[in-house]
Short mmCIF file of C-alpha atoms in Angstrom, two decimals:
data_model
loop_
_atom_site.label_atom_id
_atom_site.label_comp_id
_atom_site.label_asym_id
_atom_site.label_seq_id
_atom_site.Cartn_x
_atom_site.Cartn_y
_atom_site.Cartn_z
CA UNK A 1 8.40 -25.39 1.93
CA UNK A 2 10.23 -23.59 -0.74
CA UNK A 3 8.95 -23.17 -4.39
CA UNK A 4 11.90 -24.00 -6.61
CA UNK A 5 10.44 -22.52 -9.95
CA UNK A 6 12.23 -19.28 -11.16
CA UNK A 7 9.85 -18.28 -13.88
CA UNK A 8 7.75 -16.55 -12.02
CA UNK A 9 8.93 -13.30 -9.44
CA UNK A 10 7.10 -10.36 -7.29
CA UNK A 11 8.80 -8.16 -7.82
CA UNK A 12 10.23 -5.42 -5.06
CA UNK A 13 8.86 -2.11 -4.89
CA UNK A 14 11.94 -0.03 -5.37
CA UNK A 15 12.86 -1.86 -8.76
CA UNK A 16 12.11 0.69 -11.79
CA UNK A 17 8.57 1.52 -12.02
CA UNK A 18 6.18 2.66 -15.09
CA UNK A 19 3.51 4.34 -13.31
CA UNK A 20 1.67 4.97 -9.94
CA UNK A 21 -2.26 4.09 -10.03
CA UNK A 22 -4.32 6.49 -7.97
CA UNK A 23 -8.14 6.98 -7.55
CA UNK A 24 -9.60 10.70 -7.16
CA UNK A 25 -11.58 11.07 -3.96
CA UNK A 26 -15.38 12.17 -5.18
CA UNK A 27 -18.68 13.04 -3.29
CA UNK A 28 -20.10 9.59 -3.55
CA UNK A 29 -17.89 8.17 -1.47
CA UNK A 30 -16.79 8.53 2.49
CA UNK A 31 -15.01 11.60 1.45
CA UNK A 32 -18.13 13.91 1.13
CA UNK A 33 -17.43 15.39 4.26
CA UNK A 34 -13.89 15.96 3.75
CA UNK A 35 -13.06 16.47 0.32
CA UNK A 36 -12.20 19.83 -0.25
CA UNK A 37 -8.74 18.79 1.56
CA UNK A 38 -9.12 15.27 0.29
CA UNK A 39 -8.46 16.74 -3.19
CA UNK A 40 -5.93 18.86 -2.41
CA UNK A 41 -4.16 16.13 -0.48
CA UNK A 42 -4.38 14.22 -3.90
CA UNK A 43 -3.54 17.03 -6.46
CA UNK A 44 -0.22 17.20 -4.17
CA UNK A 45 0.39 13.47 -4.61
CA UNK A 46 0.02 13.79 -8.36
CA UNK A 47 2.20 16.43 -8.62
CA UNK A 48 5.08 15.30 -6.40
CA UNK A 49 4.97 11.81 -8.65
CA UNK A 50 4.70 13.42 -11.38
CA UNK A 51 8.45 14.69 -11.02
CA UNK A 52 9.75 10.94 -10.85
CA UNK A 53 7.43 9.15 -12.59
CA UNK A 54 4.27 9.20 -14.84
CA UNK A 55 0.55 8.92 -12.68
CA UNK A 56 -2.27 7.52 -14.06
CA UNK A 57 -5.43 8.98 -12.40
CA UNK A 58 -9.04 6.62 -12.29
CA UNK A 59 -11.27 9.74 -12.05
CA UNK A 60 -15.26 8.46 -11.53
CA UNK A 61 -17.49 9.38 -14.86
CA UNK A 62 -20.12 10.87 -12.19
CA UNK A 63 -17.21 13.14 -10.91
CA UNK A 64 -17.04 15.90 -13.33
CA UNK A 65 -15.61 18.75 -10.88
CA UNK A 66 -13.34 16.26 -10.01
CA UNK A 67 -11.89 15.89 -13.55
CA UNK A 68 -11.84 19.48 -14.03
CA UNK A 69 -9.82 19.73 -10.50
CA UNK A 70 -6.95 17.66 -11.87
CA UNK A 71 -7.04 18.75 -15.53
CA UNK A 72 -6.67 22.43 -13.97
CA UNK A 73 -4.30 21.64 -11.48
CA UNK A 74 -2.02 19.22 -13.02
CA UNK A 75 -2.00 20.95 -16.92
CA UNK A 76 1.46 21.23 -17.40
CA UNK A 77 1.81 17.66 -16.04
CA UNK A 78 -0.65 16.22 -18.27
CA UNK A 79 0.87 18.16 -21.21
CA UNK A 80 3.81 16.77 -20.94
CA UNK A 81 2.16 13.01 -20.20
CA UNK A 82 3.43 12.38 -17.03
CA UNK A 83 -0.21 12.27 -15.77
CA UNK A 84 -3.11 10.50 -17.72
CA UNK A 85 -6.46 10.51 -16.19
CA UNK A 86 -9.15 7.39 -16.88
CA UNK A 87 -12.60 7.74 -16.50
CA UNK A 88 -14.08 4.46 -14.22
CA UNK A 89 -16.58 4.16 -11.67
CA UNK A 90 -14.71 3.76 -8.12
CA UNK A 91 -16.02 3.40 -4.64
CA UNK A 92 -13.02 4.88 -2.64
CA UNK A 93 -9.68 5.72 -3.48
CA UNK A 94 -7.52 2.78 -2.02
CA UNK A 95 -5.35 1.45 -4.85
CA UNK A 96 -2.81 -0.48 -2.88
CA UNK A 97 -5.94 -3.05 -2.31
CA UNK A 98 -7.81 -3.17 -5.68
CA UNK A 99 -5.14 -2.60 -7.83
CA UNK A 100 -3.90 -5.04 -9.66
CA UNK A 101 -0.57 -6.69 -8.57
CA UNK A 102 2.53 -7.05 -10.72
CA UNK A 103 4.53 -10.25 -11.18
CA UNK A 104 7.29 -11.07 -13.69
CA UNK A 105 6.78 -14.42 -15.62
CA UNK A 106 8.88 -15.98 -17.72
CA UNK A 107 10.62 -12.67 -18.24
CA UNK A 108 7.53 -10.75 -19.15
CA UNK A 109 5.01 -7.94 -17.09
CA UNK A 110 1.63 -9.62 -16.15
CA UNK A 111 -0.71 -8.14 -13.84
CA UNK A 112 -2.92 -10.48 -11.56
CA UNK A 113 -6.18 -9.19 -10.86
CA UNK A 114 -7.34 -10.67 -7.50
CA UNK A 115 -10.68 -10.39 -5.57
CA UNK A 116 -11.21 -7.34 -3.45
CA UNK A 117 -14.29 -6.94 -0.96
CA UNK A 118 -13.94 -4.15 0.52
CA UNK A 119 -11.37 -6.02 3.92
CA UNK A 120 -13.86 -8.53 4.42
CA UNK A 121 -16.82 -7.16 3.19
CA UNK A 122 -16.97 -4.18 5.99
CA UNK A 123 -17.65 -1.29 3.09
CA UNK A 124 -19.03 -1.30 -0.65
CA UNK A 125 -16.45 -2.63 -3.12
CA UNK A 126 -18.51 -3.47 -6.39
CA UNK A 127 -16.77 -0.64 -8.54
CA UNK A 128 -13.30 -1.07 -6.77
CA UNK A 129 -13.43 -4.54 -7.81
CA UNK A 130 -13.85 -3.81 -11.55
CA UNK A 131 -11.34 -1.22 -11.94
CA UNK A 132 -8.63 -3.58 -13.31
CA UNK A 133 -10.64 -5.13 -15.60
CA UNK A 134 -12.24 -1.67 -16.48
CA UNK A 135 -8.65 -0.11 -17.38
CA UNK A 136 -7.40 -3.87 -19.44
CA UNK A 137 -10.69 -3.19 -22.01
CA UNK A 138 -9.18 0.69 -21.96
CA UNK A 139 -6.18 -0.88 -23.21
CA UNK A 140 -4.22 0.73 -19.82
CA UNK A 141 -3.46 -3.30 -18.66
CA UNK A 142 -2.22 -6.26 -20.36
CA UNK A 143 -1.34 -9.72 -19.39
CA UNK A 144 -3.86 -9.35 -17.07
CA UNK A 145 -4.76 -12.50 -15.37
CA UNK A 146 -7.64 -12.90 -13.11
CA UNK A 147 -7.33 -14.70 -9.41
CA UNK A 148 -10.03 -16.96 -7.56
CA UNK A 149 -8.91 -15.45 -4.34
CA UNK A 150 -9.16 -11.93 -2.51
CA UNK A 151 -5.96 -10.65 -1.17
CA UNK A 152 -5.30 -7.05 -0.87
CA UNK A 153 -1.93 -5.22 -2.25
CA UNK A 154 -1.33 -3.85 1.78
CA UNK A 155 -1.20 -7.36 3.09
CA UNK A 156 1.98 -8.39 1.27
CA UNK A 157 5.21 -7.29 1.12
CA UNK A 158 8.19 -8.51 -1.21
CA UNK A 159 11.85 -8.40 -0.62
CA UNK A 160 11.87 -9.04 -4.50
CA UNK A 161 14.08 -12.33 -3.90
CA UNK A 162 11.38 -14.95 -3.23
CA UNK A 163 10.50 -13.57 -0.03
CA UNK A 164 7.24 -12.30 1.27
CA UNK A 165 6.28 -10.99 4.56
CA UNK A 166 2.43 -11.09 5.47
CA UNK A 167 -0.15 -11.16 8.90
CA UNK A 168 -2.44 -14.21 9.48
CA UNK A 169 -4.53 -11.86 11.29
CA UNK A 170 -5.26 -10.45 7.88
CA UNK A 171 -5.09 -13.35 5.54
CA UNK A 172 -6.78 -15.88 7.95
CA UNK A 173 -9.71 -13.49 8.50
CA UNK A 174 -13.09 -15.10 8.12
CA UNK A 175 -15.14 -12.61 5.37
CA UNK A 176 -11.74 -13.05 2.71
CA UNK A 177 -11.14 -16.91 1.87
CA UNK A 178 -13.16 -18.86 4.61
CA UNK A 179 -12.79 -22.07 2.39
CA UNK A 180 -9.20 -22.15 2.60
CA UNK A 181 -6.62 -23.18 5.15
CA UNK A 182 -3.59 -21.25 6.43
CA UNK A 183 -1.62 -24.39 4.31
CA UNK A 184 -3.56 -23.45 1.54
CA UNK A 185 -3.03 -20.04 1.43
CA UNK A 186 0.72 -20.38 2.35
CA UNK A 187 0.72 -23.13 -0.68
CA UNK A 188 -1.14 -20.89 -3.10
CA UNK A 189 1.21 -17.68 -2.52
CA UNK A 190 4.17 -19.71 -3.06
CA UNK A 191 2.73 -21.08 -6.26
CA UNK A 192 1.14 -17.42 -7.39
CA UNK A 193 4.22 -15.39 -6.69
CA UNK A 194 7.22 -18.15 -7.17
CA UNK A 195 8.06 -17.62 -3.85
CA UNK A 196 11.15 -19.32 -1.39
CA UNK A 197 9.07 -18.35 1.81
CA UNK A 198 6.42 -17.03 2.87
CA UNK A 199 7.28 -14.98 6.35
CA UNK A 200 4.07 -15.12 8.64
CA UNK A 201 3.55 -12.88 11.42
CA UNK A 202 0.91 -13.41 14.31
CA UNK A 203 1.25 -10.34 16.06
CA UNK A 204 1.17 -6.54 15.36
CA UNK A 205 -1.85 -4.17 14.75
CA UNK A 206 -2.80 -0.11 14.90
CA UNK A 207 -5.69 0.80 17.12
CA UNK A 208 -8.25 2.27 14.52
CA UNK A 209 -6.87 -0.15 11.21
CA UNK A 210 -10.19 -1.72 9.61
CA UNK A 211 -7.82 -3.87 7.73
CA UNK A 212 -7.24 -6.74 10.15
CA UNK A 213 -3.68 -5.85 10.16
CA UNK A 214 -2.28 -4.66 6.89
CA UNK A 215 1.67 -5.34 7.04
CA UNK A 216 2.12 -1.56 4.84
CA UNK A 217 1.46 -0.12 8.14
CA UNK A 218 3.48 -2.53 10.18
CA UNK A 219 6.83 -3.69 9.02
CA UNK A 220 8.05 -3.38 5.19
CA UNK A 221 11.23 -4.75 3.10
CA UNK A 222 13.25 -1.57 2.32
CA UNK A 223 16.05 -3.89 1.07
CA UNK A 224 16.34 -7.41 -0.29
CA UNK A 225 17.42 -8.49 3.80
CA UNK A 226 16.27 -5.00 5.81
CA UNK A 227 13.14 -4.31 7.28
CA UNK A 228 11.92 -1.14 8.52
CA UNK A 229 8.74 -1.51 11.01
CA UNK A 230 6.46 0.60 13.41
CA UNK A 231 8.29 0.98 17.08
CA UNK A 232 5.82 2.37 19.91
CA UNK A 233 8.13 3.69 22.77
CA UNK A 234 5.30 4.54 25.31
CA UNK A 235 4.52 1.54 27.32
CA UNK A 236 0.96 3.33 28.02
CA UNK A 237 -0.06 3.45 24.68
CA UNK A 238 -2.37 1.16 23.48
CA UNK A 239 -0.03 -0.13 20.38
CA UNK A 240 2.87 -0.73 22.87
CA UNK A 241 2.45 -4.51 23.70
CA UNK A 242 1.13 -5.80 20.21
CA UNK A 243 3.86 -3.48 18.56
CA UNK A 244 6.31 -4.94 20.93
CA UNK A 245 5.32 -8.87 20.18
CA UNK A 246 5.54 -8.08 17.08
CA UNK A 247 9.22 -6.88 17.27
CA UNK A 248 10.21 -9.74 18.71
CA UNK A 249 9.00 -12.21 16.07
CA UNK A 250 10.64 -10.11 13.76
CA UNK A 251 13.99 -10.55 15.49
CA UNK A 252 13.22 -14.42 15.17
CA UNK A 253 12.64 -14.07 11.34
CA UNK A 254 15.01 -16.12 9.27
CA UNK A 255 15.57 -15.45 5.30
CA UNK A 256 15.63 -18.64 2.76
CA UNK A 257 19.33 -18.72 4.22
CA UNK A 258 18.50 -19.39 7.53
CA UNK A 259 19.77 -15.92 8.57
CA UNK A 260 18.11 -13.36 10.23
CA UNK A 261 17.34 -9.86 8.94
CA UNK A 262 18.55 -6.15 9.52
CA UNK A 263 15.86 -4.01 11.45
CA UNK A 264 14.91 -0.92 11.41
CA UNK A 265 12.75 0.82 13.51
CA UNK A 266 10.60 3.54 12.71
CA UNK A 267 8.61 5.71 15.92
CA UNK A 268 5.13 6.49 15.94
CA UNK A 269 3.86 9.66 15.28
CA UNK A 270 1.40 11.41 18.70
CA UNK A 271 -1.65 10.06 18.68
CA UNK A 272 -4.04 11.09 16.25
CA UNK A 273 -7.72 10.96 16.45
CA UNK A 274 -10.95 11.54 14.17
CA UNK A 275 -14.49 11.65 15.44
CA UNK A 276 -13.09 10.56 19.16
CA UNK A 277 -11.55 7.49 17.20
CA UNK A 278 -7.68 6.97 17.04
CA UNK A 279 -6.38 6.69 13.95
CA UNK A 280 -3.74 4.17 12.61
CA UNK A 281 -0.64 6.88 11.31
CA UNK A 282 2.63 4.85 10.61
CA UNK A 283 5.38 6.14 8.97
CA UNK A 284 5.64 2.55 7.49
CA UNK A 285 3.01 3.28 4.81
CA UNK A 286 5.39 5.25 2.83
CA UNK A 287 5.82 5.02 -0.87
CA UNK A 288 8.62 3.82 -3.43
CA UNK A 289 8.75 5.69 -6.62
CA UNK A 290 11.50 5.90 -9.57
CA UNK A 291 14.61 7.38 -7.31
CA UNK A 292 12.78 8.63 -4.73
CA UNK A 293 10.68 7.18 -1.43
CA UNK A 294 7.38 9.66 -0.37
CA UNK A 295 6.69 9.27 3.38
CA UNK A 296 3.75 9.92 5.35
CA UNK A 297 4.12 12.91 8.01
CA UNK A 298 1.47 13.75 10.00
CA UNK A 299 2.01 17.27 11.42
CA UNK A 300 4.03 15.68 14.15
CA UNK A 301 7.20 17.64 14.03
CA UNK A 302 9.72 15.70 16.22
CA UNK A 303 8.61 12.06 15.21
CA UNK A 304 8.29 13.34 11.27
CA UNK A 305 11.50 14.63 11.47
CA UNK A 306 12.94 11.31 13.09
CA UNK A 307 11.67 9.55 10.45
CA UNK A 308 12.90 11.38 7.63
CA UNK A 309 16.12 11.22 8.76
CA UNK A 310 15.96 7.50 9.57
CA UNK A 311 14.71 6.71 6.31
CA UNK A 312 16.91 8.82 4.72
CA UNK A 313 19.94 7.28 6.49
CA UNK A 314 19.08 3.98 5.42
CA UNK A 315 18.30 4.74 1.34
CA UNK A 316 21.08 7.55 0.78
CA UNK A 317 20.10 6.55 -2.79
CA UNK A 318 17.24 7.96 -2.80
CA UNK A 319 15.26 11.86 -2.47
CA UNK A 320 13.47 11.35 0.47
CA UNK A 321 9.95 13.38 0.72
CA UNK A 322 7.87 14.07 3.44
CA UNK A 323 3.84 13.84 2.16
CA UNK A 324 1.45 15.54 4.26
CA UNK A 325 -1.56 12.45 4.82
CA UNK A 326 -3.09 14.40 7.97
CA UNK A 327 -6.25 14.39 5.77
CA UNK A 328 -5.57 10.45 4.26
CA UNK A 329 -5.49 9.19 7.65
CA UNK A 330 -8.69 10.42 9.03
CA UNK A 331 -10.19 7.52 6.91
CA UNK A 332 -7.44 5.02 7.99
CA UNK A 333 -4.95 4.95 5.00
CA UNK A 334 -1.64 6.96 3.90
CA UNK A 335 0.14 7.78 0.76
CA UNK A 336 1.15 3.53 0.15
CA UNK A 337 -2.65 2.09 1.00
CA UNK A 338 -3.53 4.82 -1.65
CA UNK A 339 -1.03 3.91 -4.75
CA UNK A 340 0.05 1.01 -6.51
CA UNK A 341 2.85 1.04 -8.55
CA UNK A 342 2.57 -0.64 -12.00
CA UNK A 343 6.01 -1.99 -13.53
#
């Protein structure tokens, strides 16, 4: 089923972008045990945007050493504008899934505002899922439309031609839209995004991911027809056989064309684990910004390094930046599941 209407486009994430939305990890969240190196983790985000790109900060009101943290560390940045700080309530700091998500319509910006509990109501989300309305009556948002249905920023990705590439795992889970069908929801993202296709994949998953299957840590458009996605080389591991169905549906994957796509594969760092749980790292979760693409490393020296130089292979276009997320990933999420890039 292909939607034929051309007024309305997702757009890509490498197309020029007006800011990165972050939210500053505080005490009364799940960081209170790790955010001494939570913060740091974030000032070094901010800053390393900050050369490409402005970053507007949500900083909770009950936070105060947290504001004085990034209005310390990041002075000459905010001086200078590239970083703005806003003062609403969060819960955590995962942007990619609250924040609101950018469309073009009829040649204008306009932000949709969807539902967000928390993947399926497994942790507290009643502040996350204000923020966008918080930051339109802050005059930080416009156009911004709400959406009677929860979908998370991770679980999509767009090739910014009318193509998206999704999980049913994650969109077909139980807590997020139980009254819909997986029609429905294929019919409502066509309609919501102006899509051609909608590119469905039933296999693929992370040992430790609480998302049901995010695609940012699985397989992402780095071009309008190339993919990049999460390879797992050791047959023992546990990601090897869903990682390895999941491979082969994406060598099955046809574009609007009927052709199929350029792959790339990306390794997997060692395995990582927190609290005797393994941890989902992917180098997939990296981040697009204005000329440059941030990727995750994870103190992994060969398999960073392999990545890197894969990625960097690929986008010759662009500075490409290794991010230290050893700390990010203790709590599931990298640099991408943290940001969301406003256009």
């Amino acid at each position: 089923m292909l939607n034929k209407s051309s007024a309305i486009r997702l757009k890509a994430e490498w197309e020029e972008q007006r800011a990165i939305l972050l939210s500053f990890p505080h005490k009364h969240s799940d960081w209170q045990d790790l955010l001494q190196s939570a913060r740091k983790c974030f000032v070094r985000i901010i800053k390393c945007i900050a050369k490409f790109e402005s970053v507007y900060v949500c900083v909770d009101p009950r936070d105060k050493k947290g504001l004085e943290l990034v209005q310390k560390s990041c002075k000459k940045e905010l001086r200078v504008g590239n970083v703005q700080i806003f003062r609403v309530y969060s819960n955590d700091i995962w942007a990619r899934d609250f924040g609101a998500i950018s469309i073009q319509k009829n040649g204008a910006n306009t932000l949709l505002d969807f539902g967000f509990n928390g993947w399926g109501l497994k942790f507290r989300a009643n502040f996350d899922n204000q923020i966008n309305r918080a930051l339109y009556k802050l005059g930080v948002f416009e156009n911004l439309l709400t959406q009677d249905l929860i979908l998370e920023g991770g679980s999509i990705d767009s090739n910014g031609c009318g193509l998206l590439l999704t999980t049913s795992q994650c969109l077909l889970e139980a807590n997020r839209n139980p009254h819909l069908s997986k029609q429905e929801i294929h019919s409502r993202l066509l309609k919501i995004f102006g899509l051609k296709k909608v590119l469905w994949l039933e296999n693929g998953s992370l040992c430790g991911d609480d998302t049901d299957s995010h695609i940012d840590n699985l397989a992402r458009f780095i071009a309008p027809k190339t993919i990049a996605y999460a390879k797992c080389e050791d047959k023992l591991d546990v990601n090897f056989k869903p990682l390895e169905a999941m491979e082969r549906e994406l060598f099955a994957l046809r574009d609007e064309n009927d052709k199929p796509f350029r792959l790339i594969a990306l390794p997997l760092p060692k395995a990582r684990f927190y609290k005797g749980e393994r941890l989902p790292a992917s180098y997939v979760n990296f981040l697009f910004v204005n000329n440059a693409l941030l990727v995750p490393t994870y103190k992994d020296k060969k398999s960073d390094k392999k990545a890197l130089q894969i990625l960097s292979d690929e986008l010759p276009h662009l500075k490409v930046l290794g991010i230290d997320c050893t700390t990010l990933i203790k709590w599931h999420g990298s640099i991408h599941c943290a940001s969301m890039q406003l256009y």
